[in-house]
CSV table of C-alpha atoms in Angstrom, one decimal:
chain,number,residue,atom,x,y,z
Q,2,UNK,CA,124.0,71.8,-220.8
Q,3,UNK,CA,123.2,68.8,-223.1
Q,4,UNK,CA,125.4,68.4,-226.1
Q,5,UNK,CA,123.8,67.1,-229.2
Q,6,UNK,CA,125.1,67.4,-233.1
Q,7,UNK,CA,123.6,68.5,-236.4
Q,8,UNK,CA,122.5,64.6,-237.1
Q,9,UNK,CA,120.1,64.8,-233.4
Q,10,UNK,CA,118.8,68.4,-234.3
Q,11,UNK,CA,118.0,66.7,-238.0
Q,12,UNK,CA,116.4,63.8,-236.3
Q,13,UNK,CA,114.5,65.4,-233.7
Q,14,UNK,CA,112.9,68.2,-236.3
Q,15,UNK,CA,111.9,65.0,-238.3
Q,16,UNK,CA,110.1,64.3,-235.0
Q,17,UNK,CA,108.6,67.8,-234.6
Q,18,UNK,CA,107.0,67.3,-238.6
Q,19,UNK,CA,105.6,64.1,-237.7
Q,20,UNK,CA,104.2,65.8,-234.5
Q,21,UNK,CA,102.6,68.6,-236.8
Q,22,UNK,CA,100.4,65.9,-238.4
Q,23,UNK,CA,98.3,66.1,-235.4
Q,24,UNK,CA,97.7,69.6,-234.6
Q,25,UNK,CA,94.0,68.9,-235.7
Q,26,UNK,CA,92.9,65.8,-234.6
Q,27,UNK,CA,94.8,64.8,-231.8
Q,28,UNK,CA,92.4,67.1,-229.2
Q,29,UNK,CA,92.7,66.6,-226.3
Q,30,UNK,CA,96.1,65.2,-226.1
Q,31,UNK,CA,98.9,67.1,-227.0
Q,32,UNK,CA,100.8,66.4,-230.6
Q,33,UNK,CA,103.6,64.2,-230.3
Q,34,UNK,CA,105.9,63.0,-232.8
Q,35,UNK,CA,108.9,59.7,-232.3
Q,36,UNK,CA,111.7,58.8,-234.3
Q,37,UNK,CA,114.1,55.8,-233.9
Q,38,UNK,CA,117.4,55.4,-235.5
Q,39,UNK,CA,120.1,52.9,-235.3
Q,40,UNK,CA,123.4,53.3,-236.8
Q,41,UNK,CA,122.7,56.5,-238.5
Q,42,UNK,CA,119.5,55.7,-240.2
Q,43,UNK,CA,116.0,56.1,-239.6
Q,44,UNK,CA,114.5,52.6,-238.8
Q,45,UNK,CA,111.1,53.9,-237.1
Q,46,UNK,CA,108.9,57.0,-237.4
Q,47,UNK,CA,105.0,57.4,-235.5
Q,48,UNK,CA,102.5,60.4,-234.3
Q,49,UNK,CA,100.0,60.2,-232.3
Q,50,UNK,CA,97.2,60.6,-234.4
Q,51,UNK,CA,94.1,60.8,-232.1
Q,52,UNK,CA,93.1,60.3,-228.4
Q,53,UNK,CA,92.6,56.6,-227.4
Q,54,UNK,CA,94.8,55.5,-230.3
Q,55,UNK,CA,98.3,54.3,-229.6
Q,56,UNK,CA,101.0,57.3,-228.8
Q,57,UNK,CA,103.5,58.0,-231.0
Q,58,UNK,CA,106.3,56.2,-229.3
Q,59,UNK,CA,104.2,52.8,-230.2
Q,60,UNK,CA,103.6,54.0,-233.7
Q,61,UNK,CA,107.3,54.3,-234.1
Q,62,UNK,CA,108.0,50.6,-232.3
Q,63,UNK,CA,105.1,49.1,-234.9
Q,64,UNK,CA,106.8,50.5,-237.8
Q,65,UNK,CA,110.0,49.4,-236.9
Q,66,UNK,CA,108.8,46.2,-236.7
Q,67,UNK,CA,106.8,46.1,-239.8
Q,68,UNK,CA,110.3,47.5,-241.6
Q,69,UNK,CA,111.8,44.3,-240.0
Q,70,UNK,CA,114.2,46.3,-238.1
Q,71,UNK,CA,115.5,45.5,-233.8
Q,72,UNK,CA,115.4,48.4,-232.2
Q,73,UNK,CA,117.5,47.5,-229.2
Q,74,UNK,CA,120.2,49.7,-229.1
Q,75,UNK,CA,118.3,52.3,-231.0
Q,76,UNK,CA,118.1,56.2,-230.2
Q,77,UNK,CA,115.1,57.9,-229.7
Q,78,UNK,CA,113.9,61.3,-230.8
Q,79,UNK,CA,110.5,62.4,-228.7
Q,80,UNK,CA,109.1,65.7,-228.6
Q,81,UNK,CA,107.1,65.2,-225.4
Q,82,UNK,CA,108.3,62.8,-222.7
Q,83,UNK,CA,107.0,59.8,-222.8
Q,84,UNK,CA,104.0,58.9,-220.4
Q,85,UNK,CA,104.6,57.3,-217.1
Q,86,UNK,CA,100.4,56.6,-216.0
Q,87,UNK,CA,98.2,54.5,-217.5
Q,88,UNK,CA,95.3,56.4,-219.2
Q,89,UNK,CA,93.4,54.8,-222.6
Q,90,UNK,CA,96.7,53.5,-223.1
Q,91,UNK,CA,100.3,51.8,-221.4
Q,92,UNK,CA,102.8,54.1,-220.4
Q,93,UNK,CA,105.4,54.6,-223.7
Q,94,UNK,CA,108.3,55.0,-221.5
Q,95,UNK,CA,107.8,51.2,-220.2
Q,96,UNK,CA,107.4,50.1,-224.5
Q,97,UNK,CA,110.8,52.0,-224.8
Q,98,UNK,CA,112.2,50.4,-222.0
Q,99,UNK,CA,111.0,46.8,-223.1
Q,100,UNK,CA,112.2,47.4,-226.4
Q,101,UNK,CA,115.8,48.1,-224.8
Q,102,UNK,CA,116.1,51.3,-226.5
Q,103,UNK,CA,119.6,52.9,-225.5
Q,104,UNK,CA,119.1,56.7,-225.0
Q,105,UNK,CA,116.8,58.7,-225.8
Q,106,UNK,CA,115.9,62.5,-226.7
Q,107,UNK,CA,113.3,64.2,-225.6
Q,108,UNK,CA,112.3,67.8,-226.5
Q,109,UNK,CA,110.3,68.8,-223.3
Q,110,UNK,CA,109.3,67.1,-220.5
Q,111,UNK,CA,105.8,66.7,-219.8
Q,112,UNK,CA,103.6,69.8,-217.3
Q,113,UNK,CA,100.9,67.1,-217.1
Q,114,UNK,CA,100.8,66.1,-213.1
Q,115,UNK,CA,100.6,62.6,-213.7
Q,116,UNK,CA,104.0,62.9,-215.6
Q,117,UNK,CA,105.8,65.7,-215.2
Q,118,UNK,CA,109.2,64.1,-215.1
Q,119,UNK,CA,108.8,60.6,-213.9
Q,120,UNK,CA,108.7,59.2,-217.3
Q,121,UNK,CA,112.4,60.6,-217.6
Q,122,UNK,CA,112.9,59.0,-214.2
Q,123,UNK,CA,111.9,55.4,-215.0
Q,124,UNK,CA,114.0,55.2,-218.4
Q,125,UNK,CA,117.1,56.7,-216.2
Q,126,UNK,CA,116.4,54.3,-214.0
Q,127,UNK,CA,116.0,51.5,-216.1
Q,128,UNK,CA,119.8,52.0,-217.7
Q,129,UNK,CA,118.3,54.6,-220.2
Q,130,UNK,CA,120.5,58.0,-221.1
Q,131,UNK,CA,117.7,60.6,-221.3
Q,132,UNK,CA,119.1,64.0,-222.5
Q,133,UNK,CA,116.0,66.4,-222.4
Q,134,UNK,CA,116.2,69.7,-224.0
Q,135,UNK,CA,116.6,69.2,-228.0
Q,136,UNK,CA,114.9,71.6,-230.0
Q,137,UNK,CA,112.5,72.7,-226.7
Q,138,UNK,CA,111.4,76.0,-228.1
Q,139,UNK,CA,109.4,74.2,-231.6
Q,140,UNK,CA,108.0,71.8,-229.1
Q,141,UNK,CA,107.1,74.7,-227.1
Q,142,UNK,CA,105.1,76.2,-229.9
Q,143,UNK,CA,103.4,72.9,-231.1
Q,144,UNK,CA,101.5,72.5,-227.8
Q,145,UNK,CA,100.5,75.6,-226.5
Q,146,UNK,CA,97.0,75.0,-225.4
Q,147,UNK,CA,97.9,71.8,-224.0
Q,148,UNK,CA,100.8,73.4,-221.8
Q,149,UNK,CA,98.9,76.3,-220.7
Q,150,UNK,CA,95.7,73.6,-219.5
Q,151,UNK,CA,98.6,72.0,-217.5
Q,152,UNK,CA,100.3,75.2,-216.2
Q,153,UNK,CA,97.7,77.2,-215.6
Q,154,UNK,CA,94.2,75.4,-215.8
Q,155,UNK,CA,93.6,77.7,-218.4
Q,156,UNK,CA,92.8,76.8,-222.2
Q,157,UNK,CA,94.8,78.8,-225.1
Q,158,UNK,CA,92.6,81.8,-226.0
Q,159,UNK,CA,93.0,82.9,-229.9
Q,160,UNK,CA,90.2,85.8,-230.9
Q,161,UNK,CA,89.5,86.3,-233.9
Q,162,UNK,CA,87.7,89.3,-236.0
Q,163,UNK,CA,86.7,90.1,-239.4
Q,164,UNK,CA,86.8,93.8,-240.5
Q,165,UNK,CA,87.0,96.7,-243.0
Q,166,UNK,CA,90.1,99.1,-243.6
Q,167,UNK,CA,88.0,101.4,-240.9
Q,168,UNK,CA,87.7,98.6,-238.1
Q,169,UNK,CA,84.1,97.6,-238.7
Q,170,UNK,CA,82.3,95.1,-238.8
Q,171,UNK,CA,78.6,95.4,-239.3
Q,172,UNK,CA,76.8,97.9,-241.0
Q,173,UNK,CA,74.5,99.8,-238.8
Q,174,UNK,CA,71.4,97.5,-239.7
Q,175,UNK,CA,73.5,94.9,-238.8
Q,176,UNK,CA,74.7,93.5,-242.1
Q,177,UNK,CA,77.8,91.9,-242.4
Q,178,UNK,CA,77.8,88.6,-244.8
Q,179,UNK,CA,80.2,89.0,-246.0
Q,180,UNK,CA,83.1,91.4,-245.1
Q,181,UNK,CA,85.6,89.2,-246.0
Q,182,UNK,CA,87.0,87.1,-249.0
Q,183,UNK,CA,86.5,83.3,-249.9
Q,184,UNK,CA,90.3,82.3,-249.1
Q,185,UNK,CA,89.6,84.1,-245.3
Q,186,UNK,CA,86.8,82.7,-244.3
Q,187,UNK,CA,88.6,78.9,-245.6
Q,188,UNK,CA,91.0,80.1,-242.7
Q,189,UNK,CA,88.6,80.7,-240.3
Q,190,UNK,CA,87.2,77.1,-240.5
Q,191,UNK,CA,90.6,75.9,-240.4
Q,192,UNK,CA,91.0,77.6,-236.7
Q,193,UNK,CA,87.8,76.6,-236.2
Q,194,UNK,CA,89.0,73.2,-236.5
Q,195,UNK,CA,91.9,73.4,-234.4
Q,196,UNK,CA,89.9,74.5,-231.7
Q,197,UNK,CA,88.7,72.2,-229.2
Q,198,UNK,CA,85.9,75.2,-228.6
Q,199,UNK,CA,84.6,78.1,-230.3
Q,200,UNK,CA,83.1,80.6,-228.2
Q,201,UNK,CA,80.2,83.7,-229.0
Q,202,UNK,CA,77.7,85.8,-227.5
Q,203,UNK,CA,74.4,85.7,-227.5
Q,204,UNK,CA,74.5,88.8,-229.2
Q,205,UNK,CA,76.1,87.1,-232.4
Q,206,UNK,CA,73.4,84.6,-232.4
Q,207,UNK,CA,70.4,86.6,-232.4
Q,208,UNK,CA,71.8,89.1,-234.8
Q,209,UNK,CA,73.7,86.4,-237.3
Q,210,UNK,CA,72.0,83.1,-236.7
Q,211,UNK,CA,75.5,81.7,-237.5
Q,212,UNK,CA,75.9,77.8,-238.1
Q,213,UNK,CA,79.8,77.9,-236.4
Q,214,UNK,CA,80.3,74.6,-237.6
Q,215,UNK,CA,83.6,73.5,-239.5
Q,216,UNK,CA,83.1,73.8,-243.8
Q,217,UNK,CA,85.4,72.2,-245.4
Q,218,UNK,CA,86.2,70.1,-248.3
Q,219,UNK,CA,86.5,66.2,-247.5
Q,220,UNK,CA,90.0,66.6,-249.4
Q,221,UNK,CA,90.6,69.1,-246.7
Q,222,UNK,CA,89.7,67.3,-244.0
Q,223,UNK,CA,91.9,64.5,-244.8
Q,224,UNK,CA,94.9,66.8,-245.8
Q,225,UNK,CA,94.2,67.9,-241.5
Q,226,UNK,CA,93.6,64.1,-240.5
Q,227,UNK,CA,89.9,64.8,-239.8
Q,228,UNK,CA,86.4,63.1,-240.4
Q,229,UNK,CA,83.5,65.4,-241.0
Q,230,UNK,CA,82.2,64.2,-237.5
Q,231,UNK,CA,85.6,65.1,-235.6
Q,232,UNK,CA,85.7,67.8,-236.8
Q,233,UNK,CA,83.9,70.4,-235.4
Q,234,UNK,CA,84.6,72.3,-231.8
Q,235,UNK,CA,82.6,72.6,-229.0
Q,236,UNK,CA,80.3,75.4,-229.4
Q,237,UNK,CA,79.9,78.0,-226.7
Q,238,UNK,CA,77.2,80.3,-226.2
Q,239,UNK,CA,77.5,82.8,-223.4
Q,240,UNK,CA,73.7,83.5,-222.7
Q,241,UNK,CA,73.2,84.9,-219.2
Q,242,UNK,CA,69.5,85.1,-220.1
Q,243,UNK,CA,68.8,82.0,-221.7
Q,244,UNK,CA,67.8,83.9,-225.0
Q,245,UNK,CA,69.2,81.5,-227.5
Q,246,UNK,CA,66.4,80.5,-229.8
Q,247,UNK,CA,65.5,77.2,-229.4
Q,248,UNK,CA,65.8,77.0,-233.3
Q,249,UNK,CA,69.1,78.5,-233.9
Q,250,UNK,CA,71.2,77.1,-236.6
Q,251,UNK,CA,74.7,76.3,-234.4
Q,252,UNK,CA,72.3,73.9,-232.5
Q,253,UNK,CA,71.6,71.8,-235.5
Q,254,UNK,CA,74.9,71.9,-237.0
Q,255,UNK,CA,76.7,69.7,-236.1
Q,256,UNK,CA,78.7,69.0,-232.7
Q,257,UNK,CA,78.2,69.3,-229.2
Q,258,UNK,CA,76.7,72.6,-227.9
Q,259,UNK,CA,77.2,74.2,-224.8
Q,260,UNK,CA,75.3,77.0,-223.2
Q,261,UNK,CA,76.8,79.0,-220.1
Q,262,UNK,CA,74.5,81.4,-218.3
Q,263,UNK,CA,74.0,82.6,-214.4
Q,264,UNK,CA,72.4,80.7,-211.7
Q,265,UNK,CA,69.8,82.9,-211.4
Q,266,UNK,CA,68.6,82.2,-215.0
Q,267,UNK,CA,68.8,78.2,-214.4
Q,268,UNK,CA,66.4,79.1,-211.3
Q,269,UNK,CA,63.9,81.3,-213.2
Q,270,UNK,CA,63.4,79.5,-216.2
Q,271,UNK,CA,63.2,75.3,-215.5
Q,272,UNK,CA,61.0,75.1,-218.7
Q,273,UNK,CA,63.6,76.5,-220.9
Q,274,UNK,CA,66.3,74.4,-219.3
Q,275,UNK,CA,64.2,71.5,-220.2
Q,276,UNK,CA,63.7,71.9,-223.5
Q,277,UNK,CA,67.6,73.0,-224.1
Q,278,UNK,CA,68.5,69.4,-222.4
Q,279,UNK,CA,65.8,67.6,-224.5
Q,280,UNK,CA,67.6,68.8,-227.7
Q,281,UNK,CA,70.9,67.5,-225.9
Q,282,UNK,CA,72.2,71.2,-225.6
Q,283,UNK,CA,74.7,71.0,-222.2
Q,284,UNK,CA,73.9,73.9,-219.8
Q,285,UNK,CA,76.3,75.4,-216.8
Q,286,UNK,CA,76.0,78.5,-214.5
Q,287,UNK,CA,79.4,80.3,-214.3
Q,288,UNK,CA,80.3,83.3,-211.8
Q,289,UNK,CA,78.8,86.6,-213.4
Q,290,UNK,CA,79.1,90.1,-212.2
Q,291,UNK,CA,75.8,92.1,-212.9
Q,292,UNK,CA,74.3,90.1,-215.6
Q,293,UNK,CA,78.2,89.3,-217.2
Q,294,UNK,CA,79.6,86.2,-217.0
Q,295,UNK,CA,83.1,86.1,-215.9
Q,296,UNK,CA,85.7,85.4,-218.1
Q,297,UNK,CA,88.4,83.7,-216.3
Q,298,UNK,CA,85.4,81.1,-215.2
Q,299,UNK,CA,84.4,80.3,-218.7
Q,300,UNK,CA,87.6,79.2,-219.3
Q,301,UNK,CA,88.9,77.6,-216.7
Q,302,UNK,CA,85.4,75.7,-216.5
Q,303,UNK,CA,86.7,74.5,-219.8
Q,304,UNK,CA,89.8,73.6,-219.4
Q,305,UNK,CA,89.1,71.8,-216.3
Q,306,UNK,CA,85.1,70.4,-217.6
Q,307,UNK,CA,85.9,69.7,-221.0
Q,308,UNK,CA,89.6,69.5,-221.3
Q,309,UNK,CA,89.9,71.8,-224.0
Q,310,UNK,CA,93.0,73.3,-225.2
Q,311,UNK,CA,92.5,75.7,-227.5
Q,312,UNK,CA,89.5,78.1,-227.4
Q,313,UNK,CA,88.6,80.6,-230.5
Q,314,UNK,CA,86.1,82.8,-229.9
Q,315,UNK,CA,84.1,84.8,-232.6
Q,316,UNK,CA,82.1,87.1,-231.3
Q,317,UNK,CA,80.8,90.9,-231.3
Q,318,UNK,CA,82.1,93.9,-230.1
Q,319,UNK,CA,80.3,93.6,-226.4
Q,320,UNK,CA,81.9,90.0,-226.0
Q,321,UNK,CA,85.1,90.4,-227.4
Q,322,UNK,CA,85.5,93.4,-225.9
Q,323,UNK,CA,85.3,91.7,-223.0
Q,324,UNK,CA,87.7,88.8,-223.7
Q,325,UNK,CA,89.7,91.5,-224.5
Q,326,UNK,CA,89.9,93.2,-221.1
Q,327,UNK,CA,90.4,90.4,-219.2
Q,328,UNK,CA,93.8,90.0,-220.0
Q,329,UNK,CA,93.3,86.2,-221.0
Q,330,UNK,CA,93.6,86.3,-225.0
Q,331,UNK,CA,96.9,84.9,-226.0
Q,332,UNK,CA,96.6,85.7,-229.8
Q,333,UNK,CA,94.6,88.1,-232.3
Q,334,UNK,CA,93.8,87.5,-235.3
Q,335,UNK,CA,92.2,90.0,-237.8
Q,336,UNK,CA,91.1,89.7,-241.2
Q,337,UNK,CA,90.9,93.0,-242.8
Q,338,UNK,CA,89.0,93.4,-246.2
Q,339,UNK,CA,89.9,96.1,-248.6
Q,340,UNK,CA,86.6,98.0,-247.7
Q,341,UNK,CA,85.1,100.7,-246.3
Q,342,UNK,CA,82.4,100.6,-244.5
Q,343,UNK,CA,81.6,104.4,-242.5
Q,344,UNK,CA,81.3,105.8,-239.0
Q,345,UNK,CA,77.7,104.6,-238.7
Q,346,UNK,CA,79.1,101.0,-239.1
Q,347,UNK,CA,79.4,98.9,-236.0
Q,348,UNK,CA,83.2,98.8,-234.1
Q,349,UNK,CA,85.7,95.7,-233.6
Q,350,UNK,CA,85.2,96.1,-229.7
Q,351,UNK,CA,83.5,97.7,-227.0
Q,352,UNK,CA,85.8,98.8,-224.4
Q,353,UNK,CA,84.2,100.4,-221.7
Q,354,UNK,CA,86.5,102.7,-219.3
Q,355,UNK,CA,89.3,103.5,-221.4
Q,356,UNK,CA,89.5,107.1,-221.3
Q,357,UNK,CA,93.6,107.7,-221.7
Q,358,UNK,CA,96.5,107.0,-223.7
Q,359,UNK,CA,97.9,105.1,-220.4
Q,360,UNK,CA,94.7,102.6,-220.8
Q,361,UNK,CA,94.8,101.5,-224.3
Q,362,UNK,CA,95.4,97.9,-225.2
Q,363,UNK,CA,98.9,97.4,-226.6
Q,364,UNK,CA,99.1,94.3,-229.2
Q,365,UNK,CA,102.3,93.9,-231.4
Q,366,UNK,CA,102.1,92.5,-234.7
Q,367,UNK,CA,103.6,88.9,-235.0
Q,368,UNK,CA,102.8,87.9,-238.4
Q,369,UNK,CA,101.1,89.2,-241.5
Q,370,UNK,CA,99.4,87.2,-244.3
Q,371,UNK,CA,97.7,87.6,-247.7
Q,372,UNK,CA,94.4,85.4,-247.8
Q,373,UNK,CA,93.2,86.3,-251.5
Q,374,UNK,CA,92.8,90.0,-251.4
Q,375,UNK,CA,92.4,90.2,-248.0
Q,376,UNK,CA,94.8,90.5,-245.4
Q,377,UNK,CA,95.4,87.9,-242.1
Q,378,UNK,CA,97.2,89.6,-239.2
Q,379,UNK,CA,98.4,87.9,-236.2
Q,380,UNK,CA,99.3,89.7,-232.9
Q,381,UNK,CA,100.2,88.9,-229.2
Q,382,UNK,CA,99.8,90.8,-226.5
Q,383,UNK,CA,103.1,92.4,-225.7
Q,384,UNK,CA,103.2,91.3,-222.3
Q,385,UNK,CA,103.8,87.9,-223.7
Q,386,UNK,CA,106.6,88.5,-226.5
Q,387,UNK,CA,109.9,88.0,-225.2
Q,388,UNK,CA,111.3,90.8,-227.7
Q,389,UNK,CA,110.3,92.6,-231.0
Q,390,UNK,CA,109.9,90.1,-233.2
Q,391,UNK,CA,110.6,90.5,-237.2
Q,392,UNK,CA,107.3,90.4,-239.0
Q,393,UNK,CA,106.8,87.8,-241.8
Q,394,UNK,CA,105.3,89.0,-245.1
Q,395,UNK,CA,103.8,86.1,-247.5
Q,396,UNK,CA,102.1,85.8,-250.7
């Protein structure tokens, strides 16, 4: 077991704040933060603030050098190992190296396959102490959806509903603007953001005509280290009829678009594939089963097409249902107003075949939070929480 004191867990949580900066922006990459200190002091700190842009290894090196300061001998504090491949940048473990840093620290080694431990190899074998373990469970946490892509081909699902104190969310005419408050939906566009894809049926679109586009303030934006362009996911529409109207609002909203249907509807309907790829809307055929796509090939289609991370989907009862089912949603999240909106009102989810107790879905509640007068909870699936965790109330 690594030994390390109160001054490297101080130094590598300094690392794991500058790593946070990216949570938003740094898509598809994971966030990474770098510190280097020499003699007790802090002479370099970097993130890696977006793909194609320099990892945060260099970041720290440039602003060591700008501060004037050598870095050989230095320690370093990374919360990812550093790369060993060349990709739309040189591999940081060879800048630490030439920089002749003396040890470093890193968090977590890297799942990816084209590092997955030999960056720790070549600084060991360059001289380098490497001690690998330092504050693993935060780094853990920071990069879920990139971890899970590497593990498991699979992106990080988060699902996400809005409803009233009696779990619905539609009136029966199929009104529901808006259920919840101002500082809720403000949250939604923040996950939104975060998302390398937002996912719905094609049930939400005909019925909502939603824009699914990210809306927020250009101070906001910058406070998440995002442009208005950058900002918004990959939209998802699961259409296995090709229904979507060729005027919907999410198709002129901003953002890529992506429709996934069957093969048999790419077949049938050439004309309507046309126009879709005329307006520069992507189309796929995923495995479906009886009209319904499947859900473990819309993601891993993702993960593996598109490279995306982190998927939210927003959706209706019939989709979300379905996500639900599968067994593939790492996270709920619902916002419930202080309304009530009767039987006749439409449900949270359609769950076909659950009949018993034995059947039921069992979630357990992970955090709670106020959002203005409406509430945000946050729940995992308890086949996925390592023990009962204590819930966090905030104001």
């Amino acid at each position: 077991m690594n030994a390390w004191d109160d001054n490297d867990s101080r130094f590598m949580e300094r690392a794991l704040e500058l790593a946070e900066q990216g949570r938003y922006s740094t898509k598809p990459n994971p966030c990474v933060g770098c510190v280097l200190v020499k003699e007790g002091r802090i002479i370099g700190e970097g993130w890696h603030k977006k793909a194609g842009q320099p990892h945060a290894e260099k970041e720290a090196l440039a602003d060591a050098s700008a501060r004037g300061e050598s870095v050989q001998g230095a320690t370093a504090y990374v919360t990812l190992e550093p790369c060993s491949h060349y990709g739309r940048t040189p591999p940081c473990c060879d800048a630490l190296i030439d920089a002749q840093v003396a040890k470093v620290w890193v968090a977590m080694t890297d799942p990816n396959p084209l590092v997955a431990g030999t960056g720790v190899a070549r600084l060991k074998a360059a001289g380098v102490d490497v001690q690998v373990g330092l504050k693993a469970e935060q780094a853990e946490r920071l990069n879920r959806g990139f971890l899970q892509r590497m593990r498991q081909g699979l992106p990080y699902v988060r699902l996400k509903m809005a409803s009233s104190l009696d779990g619905r969310t539609a009136m029966a005419s199929g009104e529901s603007q808006w259920i919840t408050g101002a500082a809720a939906r403000e949250k939604v566009h923040q996950m939104r953001a975060q998302a390398g894809a937002v996912v719905l049926g094609i049930g939400t679109v005909l019925a909502d005509d939603p824009s699914m586009n990210v809306r927020l303030s250009p101070t906001e934006l910058t406070r998440l280290h995002l442009t208005e362009l950058d900002a918004h996911p990959l939209k998802v529409v699961l259409d296995p009829h090709l229904s979507l109207p060729f005027d919907a609002k999410l198709l002129q909203s901003g953002g890529r678009n992506l429709v996934m249907t069957t093969r048999q509807a790419v077949e049938a309907s050439p004309e309507i594939v046309e126009q879709f790829l005329q307006q520069g809307v992507d189309l796929v055929a995923v495995a479906a089963q009886e009209d319904r796509l499947e859900i473990e090939a819309i993601l891993r289609y993702l993960a593996e097409e598109e490279q995306i991370n982190d998927v939210l989907v927003e959706s209706g009862a019939i989709a979300a249902g379905a996500f639900m089912q599968s067994g593939l949603v790492n996270e709920l999240h619902v916002f419930i107003a202080p309304v009530l909106m009767g039987d006749l009102a439409k449900p949270m989810f359609v769950l076909p075949g659950l009949d018993t107790m034995a059947q039921r879905l069992v979630w357990q509640l992970q955090d709670v939070e106020r959002c203005g007068e409406d509430l945000h909870l946050q729940l995992l699936p308890v086949t996925q929480s390592q023990s009962k965790p204590e819930i966090e109330e905030r104001k």
